[in-house]
Amino acid sequence: MAALARSVLVTGSNRGIGLELVRQLAASPRPPQHIFATCRDPGGPRGKALQELAAQHPNTVNLPSIRGAVRAVGSHLKDQGLNLLINNAGISSHATLLSLDSQEMLSVFATNAIGPLQEFLPLLEKAAKGSGQEGLSCSRAAIINVSTKLGSIGLCLGVHQAPMYPYRASKAAQNMVTRCLAVELQDKGILCTAIHPGWVKTDMGTEKVLGYLRTPSAPLTVEHSVRGILTVLASLSQDTSGAFLDWEGNSLPW
Ligand SMILES: NC(=O)c1ccc[n+]([C@@H]2O[C@H](COP(=O)([O-])OP(=O)(O)OC[C@H]3O[C@@H](n4cnc5c(N)ncnc54)[C@H](OP(=O)(O)O)[C@@H]3O)[C@@H](O)[C@H]2O)c1
């Protein structure tokens, strides 16, 4: 099987789904030539698992801030551009209707809905142009936004158990960004798709919600979720750019 992409960048890769994405990409039989793993504090204690992984895989580069990352990625890739950007970093917030405050809403929104998209666009455009490929795919140029079913306005799931207004609203906004990008970037050869990873046993997936520990309920291991996500990514094409899919490739309502 061909490599998913020649170069991949994963945000929020020091733990949870991001770390496992880097781990499975690096361990795959045909790994990407370049894996850029970004996190807030790559040299610090929170980046320890990622440092260990990068030490085992010479194709994995562990990067700090977004601006530094754009420069470093550009100089590593030279003329080739970045094929696949996985916007995985995210933060949850359990604010309810009564506890909600605008500052929290804005900071969750900045992390979840905006991310490092604009900064990497020139590198994605370069990859799309230089790929020699037709159509849309992760191996040519793609933006994958890691979203959540909780951000689906169509489903509007479990509001009483998990109101999470800032988290849900920011992910609904991220979903709109995904749809708009898919339309705007299609002619530039860049695919854009939102993926719900399932309810996963990570720090975020096992946080307390309204006093109840979610741990026993989160059904998916991070290994299982990420295996599914990577299988779905390899199958994406023109037909699924602008889609909202889960880790098994099922279509979700926006
Ligand atoms: N777990 C689930 O059940 C589930 C379900 C649906 C969707 N998701 C989505 O999946 C993605 C990954 O979630 P996870 O479960 O792996 O969460 P996690 O274990 O809590 O990890 C979150 C990652 O995002 C990073 N991050 C948080 N805020 C950031 C910021 N302001 N700037 C840069 N990085 C930041 C964290 O870095 P630090 O270590 O520095 O904080 C960490 O690397 C998220 O987008 C989440 O919304 C998860």
Coordinates of C-alpha atoms and ligand atoms in Angstrom, one line a residue:
M1 CA 0.0 0.0 0.0
A2 CA 1.3 3.5 -0.8
A3 CA 2.2 6.0 1.9
L4 CA -0.8 8.1 3.1
A5 CA 1.2 11.2 2.2
R6 CA 4.8 12.2 1.7
S7 CA 4.6 14.8 4.4
V8 CA 2.1 15.1 7.4
L9 CA 1.8 17.7 10.1
V10 CA -0.2 16.9 13.3
T11 CA -1.1 19.5 15.9
G12 CA -1.6 18.7 19.6
S13 CA 0.7 15.7 19.2
N14 CA 2.1 15.3 22.7
R15 CA -0.8 13.2 24.0
G16 CA -4.1 11.6 23.2
I17 CA -5.2 11.2 19.6
G18 CA -2.5 13.4 18.2
L19 CA 0.3 11.4 19.8
E20 CA -1.3 8.1 18.6
L21 CA -1.6 9.6 15.0
V22 CA 2.1 10.3 15.0
R23 CA 2.9 6.9 16.5
Q24 CA 0.8 4.9 14.0
L25 CA 2.0 7.0 11.0
A26 CA 5.7 6.5 12.0
A27 CA 5.2 2.8 12.5
S28 CA 3.2 2.1 9.3
P29 CA 4.9 -0.1 6.7
R30 CA 5.1 2.8 4.3
P31 CA 5.6 5.8 6.6
P32 CA 5.5 9.4 5.4
Q33 CA 8.9 10.7 4.5
H34 CA 8.3 13.7 6.9
I35 CA 6.2 13.7 10.0
F36 CA 5.9 17.1 11.8
A37 CA 4.6 16.7 15.3
T38 CA 3.7 20.0 16.9
C39 CA 2.8 20.8 20.5
R40 CA 2.9 23.7 22.9
D41 CA 6.0 22.6 24.9
P42 CA 8.0 20.0 22.9
G43 CA 11.1 20.3 25.2
G44 CA 9.2 20.3 28.5
P45 CA 7.7 17.5 30.6
R46 CA 4.4 17.5 28.7
G47 CA 6.3 16.7 25.5
K48 CA 8.1 13.6 27.0
A49 CA 6.2 10.9 25.1
L50 CA 6.7 12.7 21.9
Q51 CA 10.4 13.3 22.5
E52 CA 10.8 9.5 23.0
L53 CA 8.8 8.7 19.8
A54 CA 10.8 11.3 17.8
A55 CA 14.1 9.7 19.0
Q56 CA 13.0 6.3 17.6
H57 CA 11.9 7.7 14.2
P58 CA 14.3 9.9 12.3
N59 CA 11.5 11.0 10.0
T60 CA 9.6 12.6 12.9
V61 CA 10.3 16.2 13.8
N62 CA 9.1 17.6 17.0
L63 CA 8.1 21.3 16.7
P64 CA 7.1 24.2 19.0
S65 CA 5.0 27.3 18.1
I66 CA 3.1 27.7 14.9
R67 CA 5.3 30.4 13.4
G68 CA 8.5 28.5 14.2
A69 CA 6.8 25.4 12.8
V70 CA 5.9 27.0 9.5
R71 CA 9.5 28.1 9.0
A72 CA 10.9 24.8 10.0
V73 CA 8.5 22.8 7.9
G74 CA 9.1 25.0 4.9
S75 CA 12.9 24.6 5.1
H76 CA 12.7 20.9 5.6
L77 CA 10.4 20.4 2.6
K78 CA 12.1 22.9 0.3
D79 CA 10.1 23.0 -3.0
Q80 CA 7.7 20.3 -2.2
G81 CA 5.2 21.8 0.2
L82 CA 3.1 20.1 2.9
N83 CA 0.7 17.3 1.8
L84 CA -1.4 16.7 4.8
L85 CA -2.3 19.0 7.8
I86 CA -4.2 17.4 10.6
N87 CA -5.7 20.0 12.9
N88 CA -6.1 17.9 16.0
A89 CA -5.2 20.2 18.9
G90 CA -8.4 21.0 20.8
I91 CA -9.6 21.9 24.2
S92 CA -12.9 21.1 25.9
S93 CA -15.0 23.3 28.2
H94 CA -17.9 22.2 30.3
A95 CA -19.4 25.7 30.8
T96 CA -23.2 25.4 31.1
L97 CA -25.8 28.0 30.3
L98 CA -25.4 29.5 33.8
S99 CA -21.6 29.3 34.2
L100 CA -20.8 30.4 30.7
D101 CA -18.5 33.5 30.3
S102 CA -17.4 35.3 27.2
Q103 CA -13.7 35.0 27.9
E104 CA -13.8 31.3 28.1
M105 CA -16.0 31.1 24.9
L106 CA -13.4 33.2 23.0
S107 CA -10.3 31.2 24.2
V108 CA -11.9 27.8 23.4
F109 CA -13.0 29.3 20.0
A110 CA -9.5 30.5 19.2
T111 CA -8.0 27.0 19.8
N112 CA -10.8 24.8 18.3
A113 CA -12.2 26.9 15.4
I114 CA -9.2 28.8 14.1
G115 CA -6.0 26.8 14.6
P116 CA -2.9 27.2 12.3
L117 CA -4.7 27.0 9.0
Q118 CA -3.8 30.3 7.4
E119 CA -0.1 29.9 8.2
F120 CA 0.1 26.5 6.4
L121 CA -2.0 27.3 3.4
P122 CA 1.0 28.4 1.2
L123 CA 2.8 25.1 1.9
L124 CA -0.4 23.1 1.1
E125 CA -0.9 25.0 -2.2
K126 CA 2.7 24.3 -3.1
A127 CA 2.2 20.6 -2.5
A128 CA -1.0 20.6 -4.5
K129 CA 0.6 22.3 -7.5
G130 CA 3.8 20.3 -7.5
S131 CA 2.3 16.8 -6.9
G132 CA 1.7 15.9 -10.5
Q133 CA -1.6 14.4 -9.3
E134 CA -5.2 15.1 -10.5
G135 CA -8.2 15.1 -8.2
L136 CA -8.3 15.5 -4.4
S137 CA -6.6 13.2 -1.9
C138 CA -4.5 13.2 1.3
S139 CA -1.5 12.2 -0.7
R140 CA -1.8 15.4 -2.9
A141 CA -2.9 18.1 -0.4
A142 CA -5.4 18.0 2.4
I143 CA -6.6 19.7 5.6
I144 CA -8.2 17.3 8.1
N145 CA -10.1 19.0 11.0
V146 CA -10.6 16.8 14.0
S147 CA -14.1 17.7 15.0
T148 CA -16.8 16.1 17.2
K149 CA -20.4 14.9 17.0
L150 CA -21.1 17.2 19.9
G151 CA -20.5 20.1 17.4
S152 CA -23.2 18.8 15.1
I153 CA -26.2 21.2 15.0
G154 CA -28.2 18.5 13.2
L155 CA -27.7 15.9 15.9
C156 CA -27.5 18.3 19.0
L157 CA -26.7 15.3 21.2
G158 CA -27.0 14.9 25.0
V159 CA -27.3 18.6 25.9
H160 CA -28.6 17.8 29.4
Q161 CA -25.7 15.4 30.2
A162 CA -23.0 17.5 28.5
P163 CA -24.0 21.1 27.9
M164 CA -20.4 22.2 27.0
Y165 CA -21.5 25.4 25.3
P166 CA -18.1 26.8 24.4
Y167 CA -16.8 23.4 23.1
R168 CA -19.9 22.6 21.0
A169 CA -20.1 26.1 19.6
S170 CA -16.4 26.2 18.7
K171 CA -16.6 22.8 17.0
A172 CA -19.8 23.9 15.1
A173 CA -17.8 26.9 13.9
Q174 CA -14.9 24.7 12.9
N175 CA -17.3 22.6 10.9
M176 CA -18.4 25.7 9.0
V177 CA -14.8 26.5 8.3
T178 CA -14.3 23.0 7.0
R179 CA -17.3 23.4 4.6
C180 CA -16.2 26.8 3.3
L181 CA -12.6 25.7 2.9
A182 CA -13.7 22.6 0.9
V183 CA -15.5 24.9 -1.5
E184 CA -12.8 27.5 -1.7
L185 CA -9.8 25.3 -2.0
Q186 CA -11.2 22.6 -4.3
D187 CA -9.9 24.4 -7.5
K188 CA -6.5 24.7 -5.9
G189 CA -6.4 20.9 -5.5
I190 CA -6.7 20.9 -1.7
L191 CA -9.1 18.5 0.0
C192 CA -10.8 19.5 3.3
T193 CA -12.8 17.1 5.5
A194 CA -14.0 17.0 9.2
I195 CA -13.5 13.8 11.1
H196 CA -15.2 12.8 14.4
P197 CA -12.8 10.4 16.2
G198 CA -15.5 8.7 18.3
W199 CA -15.7 8.9 22.1
V200 CA -12.1 8.0 23.0
K201 CA -10.3 7.1 26.2
T202 CA -8.0 10.2 26.2
D203 CA -7.6 12.9 28.9
M204 CA -10.4 14.8 27.1
G205 CA -12.6 11.8 26.6
T206 CA -12.4 10.8 30.3
E207 CA -12.9 14.3 31.9
K208 CA -15.6 14.7 34.5
V209 CA -18.8 16.1 33.1
L210 CA -21.3 17.6 35.6
G211 CA -19.8 15.5 38.4
Y212 CA -19.9 12.2 36.5
L213 CA -16.7 10.5 35.5
R214 CA -17.0 9.5 31.8
T215 CA -14.1 7.0 32.0
P216 CA -16.2 3.8 32.1
S217 CA -18.3 4.9 29.2
A218 CA -15.8 6.1 26.6
P219 CA -16.0 3.0 24.4
L220 CA -12.9 3.5 22.1
T221 CA -9.3 3.0 22.8
V222 CA -7.1 5.7 21.2
E223 CA -5.4 2.9 19.1
H224 CA -8.7 1.8 17.7
S225 CA -9.9 5.3 16.9
V226 CA -6.7 6.3 15.2
R227 CA -6.5 3.1 13.1
G228 CA -10.0 4.0 11.9
I229 CA -9.1 7.6 11.2
L230 CA -6.0 6.7 9.1
T231 CA -8.0 4.1 7.1
V232 CA -10.7 6.8 6.4
L233 CA -8.0 9.4 5.4
A234 CA -6.5 7.0 2.9
S235 CA -9.9 6.6 1.2
L236 CA -10.8 10.4 0.9
S237 CA -11.3 11.8 -2.5
Q238 CA -13.2 14.5 -4.4
D239 CA -16.4 12.9 -3.3
T240 CA -15.6 13.2 0.4
S241 CA -14.0 16.7 0.4
G242 CA -16.4 18.9 2.4
A243 CA -17.8 15.9 4.3
F244 CA -18.2 15.3 8.0
L245 CA -17.3 11.7 8.7
D246 CA -16.7 9.5 11.8
W247 CA -13.6 7.3 12.4
E248 CA -15.4 4.5 10.5
G249 CA -16.2 6.6 7.5
N250 CA -19.9 7.0 8.3
S251 CA -21.3 10.4 7.2
L252 CA -22.6 12.7 9.9
P253 CA -25.1 15.6 9.7
W254 CA -23.5 19.0 10.1
Ligands
LIG1 N1 -11.4 12.2 23.2 C1 -12.6 12.2 22.7 O1 -13.6 11.5 23.1 C2 -12.9 13.2 21.5 C3 -14.2 13.1 20.9 C4 -14.5 14.0 19.9 C5 -13.5 14.8 19.4 N2 -12.3 14.9 20.0 C6 -11.3 15.8 19.4 O2 -10.1 15.2 19.2 C7 -9.0 16.1 19.3 C8 -7.9 15.5 20.2 O3 -8.5 15.3 21.5 P1 -7.9 14.3 22.6 O4 -9.0 13.5 23.1 O5 -6.7 13.7 22.1 O6 -7.6 15.4 23.7 P2 -6.4 15.5 24.8 O7 -5.9 14.2 25.1 O8 -7.0 16.4 25.8 O9 -5.2 16.3 23.9 C9 -5.5 17.6 23.5 C10 -4.3 18.1 22.7 O10 -4.5 19.4 22.2 C11 -3.5 20.3 22.7 N3 -4.0 21.6 23.0 C12 -5.0 22.0 23.8 N4 -5.2 23.3 23.8 C13 -4.2 23.8 23.0 C14 -3.9 25.1 22.6 N5 -4.5 26.2 23.0 N6 -2.8 25.3 21.7 C15 -2.2 24.2 21.2 N7 -2.5 22.9 21.6 C16 -3.5 22.7 22.5 C17 -3.0 19.6 24.0 O11 -1.8 20.1 24.3 P3 -1.3 20.3 25.9 O12 -0.8 19.0 26.3 O13 -0.2 21.3 25.8 O14 -2.5 20.8 26.6 C18 -3.0 18.2 23.6 O15 -1.9 17.9 22.8 C19 -9.6 17.4 19.8 O16 -9.8 18.3 18.7 C20 -11.0 17.0 20.3 O17 -11.9 18.0 20.3 C21 -12.0 14.1 21.0

